[in-house]
Amino acid sequence: MDLAPDTAPNRAALCADLANASARGQHMRIVGGGSGGRRGGVSHTESDVISTRTFDRIISHEPADLVATVEAGVGVAEFQAALARHGQTWIQAPTNPHSTVGGVLARAESGLRRLRYGAIRDSVLQVVAITGDGRLIQAGGKTVKGVAGYDIPRLMVGAYGTLGVIVEVTLKLWPTPPSSQWFTAEGSTHTLTQRGEQIRRETHQPGAIITSADRLWVELIGPSADLVPPAGMHAGDPPPALTGVGRMDVGVGPAQLPGLAAALARRGYAFQAQLGVGTCTVIFDDSTQLNEIRQFAIDAGGHATIGDAPDELRSDPWGPPPAGMTLMQRLKTACDPARILNHGQFIGDLEGAR
Amino acid sequence: MRRSSARGNLGGMPTVVTTSAIDHFREVVGSERVLTEHIERLLYAKDGSMNQGDCGVAVLCETTHEVAACMRIAAEHDLAVVPRGSGTSLAGSAIPLDGSVVISVARMNRVLSIDSETPCAWVEPGVLNLDLTTAVSHLGLHYAPDPSSQAACSIGGNVATNAGGPHCLASGVTSQHILGLEIVLPDGEILTIGGPAPDPAGYDLRGFIVGGEGTLGIVTKVCVKLTRNPPVVRTMLADFSSLTAAGKAVRDIIAEGVIPAAMEMMDSTMTRAVEAFVHAGLPTESAAVLLVELDGTAAHVSEHTHVVERICRESGANHIRVAADEAERALLWKARKNAFGACARIAPNYYLHDCVVPRTRLVEVLSAIEEIAARHDLVIMNVFHAGDGNLHPLISFDRRDDAQVTRVLAAGNDIITVCMNAGGTLSGEHGIGMEKRDFMPLQFGIADLDAQARCREAFDPEGRMNPRKVLPAGSKCGDLAFPHEHLPEGTWI
């Protein structure tokens, strides 16, 4: 399949719009599928909206090479369906039904199989983006391996659109696994995390090991002979999506995750911890809980950012500034000198010094 | 203060290391670790590439604070700095130019801590790649990226070049195995970025620094992800009567949905050279040898073995040999990883390329390289990471023969052009350094190179880190001289 569409007009128009907006200091907000809306800082300035939905083509998919080039506005579900017809998948991607490819990459959202297949940014081979001042740039390469030039794709992934508007990416794909199965068990937090850690040590490359306060989920992937229920577990569904007033995304070293899970369970939080990865999703109701969860994360040597929450709870979505703030400010200047892209949404100090 | 206009991190100006600067370096590390003798500077002006540089002084650091102090001295004296690990770069990344200061971290070779639960380890940059795996093997762990030079190359160098290796096919290159690092910036500031906790807020500086080829700062500690050893490993060797047949097997194995742990190919010239050196019982009469390693659970390995064997047979394999035990497996890998050393049997020098092409174009590109060898009357051998299309055409020659050297460079140009025309990438794992620098415009347009130059400048505003590497002069829009006459044919300008 190689559609080779003429994508130039859309891109040229956006380059002109952004160059113009930069010259006027007009803030621009980037929107994909709209699924990441309640994330990041609340902007108090007037912004024009850029929809990436006009970048809506799967440009090429070379099944024999396990590589696809896709525009940012394509829905993840639509993209996965196209790949599935050839027995392939973007395996690191999450399954949120409304996300676009660009949105998932801007937020660096990884799916549940990260333990086995790695983070979403590891799938990105090449990025085509438009900088804040309207320059169309490409970085990386279309081959499955490549070290030519600086790794701008890794900067763009997880930058929340503040370095440029991603318009196209080339992704490394995986064959769809022949079979997989979720298993589940109930118990106490301590027993479950111990059991989960044991499975992590003894099982070769499980897809996921996720624990809540009272339930453990394990996904095994491979030939059917390998899909044997771990002792004490039975076949079940994947963990349900957590819902609540607000959601925090915590990251701690995998060795610290059982301790964090114990602390969260003691305080009665609803959470799902990805053992071996170090990520943990926690539901919170108010700013007191937010601060407590963040403190737990910091005490465990990690960090906690707000994944989803109403405006009134998002006064400090990112927590203490990360190391290297000066470098980040300079990178921001290199890519969006007028600081017009998604103003106020990403770590605040980025918009300070120039 | 920005002085980039004075030097420009892409252009470079001669560095003059004054006695005052040398005295300051001596105050930090002691006289015996500041190398100023002519012969010492000659040694530190070379790496694993074909290039010879010009080293002003080499300073051997043993701690982060020494590195930081030396960086501050270099900043005060406006000296260019080239970081150095084991100096095995094949692209000239570790070559000092115009009298630069070389800061060696080879003596920073301690494994600082091992966390067998995560599992990960903090190590100093001078730790050798193989030594790291040896240090954790008793825990059933290994460090996955395994360049052929793994017994000699350092983790710091691996980080600088985003190094690969045969086993990066399934597990990914260095970038996917670095969780965090400590870096000394050009002004002497020490920063710790990342660590075992995933997804810190902010831009992925860690991901950007990996592959920075020493142009962004000096990495002084690295948090590496460790990988549990697979329960079952099966290593197979298939030989073919033509490169085309072997290339077809590679393509079909991937297309069938099998991603081996490693899939390596050697052509007949290389196979004969290696066999004479290693005595692994390689089929020297065959046109191509394919080494395939599968790992995982017993059921997974067994299932994929059947697929690989079937496809090799369908593609015309003469024999398929399965390593009977760990000793035979080790022997087959010894053959593969000693390939470059074995080339000394053919000619005293070699010029190695590192392009990657789409796996679907492997066969045609290999044929084109055969034609290039014939056209320039040269011996070109191939030993490469077939599974991810990462070619290593190796042109063997005698550098004392000027006419031959001219043909070697012309053939190198032709190889790069063929690979880029097939939708390829300039380098899969060795980096750009000096050797591929002027080819960058074949892969990137003016705006792309300009964006890279701006991001580099965010780390090194004064342009003192490893100048004249990676990006060709004129990459930054606004730099005056754009050396059209030096650019290869087909360049975007």
XYZ file of C-alpha atoms in Angstrom, chain A residues 121 124-127 139-140 146-157, chain B residues 162 173 175 204-212 216 452 455:
34
model
C 8.903 6.805 22.089
C 9.249 6.431 16.529
C 11.742 6.379 13.661
C 11.094 9.710 11.992
C 9.114 12.831 12.771
C 14.329 14.371 11.810
C 15.307 10.748 12.197
C 19.382 4.934 12.353
C 21.634 7.336 14.228
C 22.072 10.039 11.611
C 21.765 13.429 13.263
C 20.364 14.500 16.600
C 17.407 12.663 18.077
C 14.831 15.411 17.681
C 12.072 12.767 17.438
C 12.674 11.866 21.089
C 12.394 15.522 22.064
C 9.127 15.910 20.181
C 7.564 12.810 21.747
C 23.779 5.339 20.329
C 19.691 0.110 20.265
C 18.838 4.596 23.534
C 13.367 13.878 26.998
C 16.867 15.303 27.401
C 18.175 11.813 28.111
C 16.926 10.622 24.723
C 18.479 13.603 22.992
C 21.880 13.262 24.692
C 22.177 9.601 23.669
C 23.709 9.708 20.199
C 25.043 13.235 20.736
C 26.543 18.209 23.969
C 19.602 20.172 14.536
C 19.131 22.157 19.316
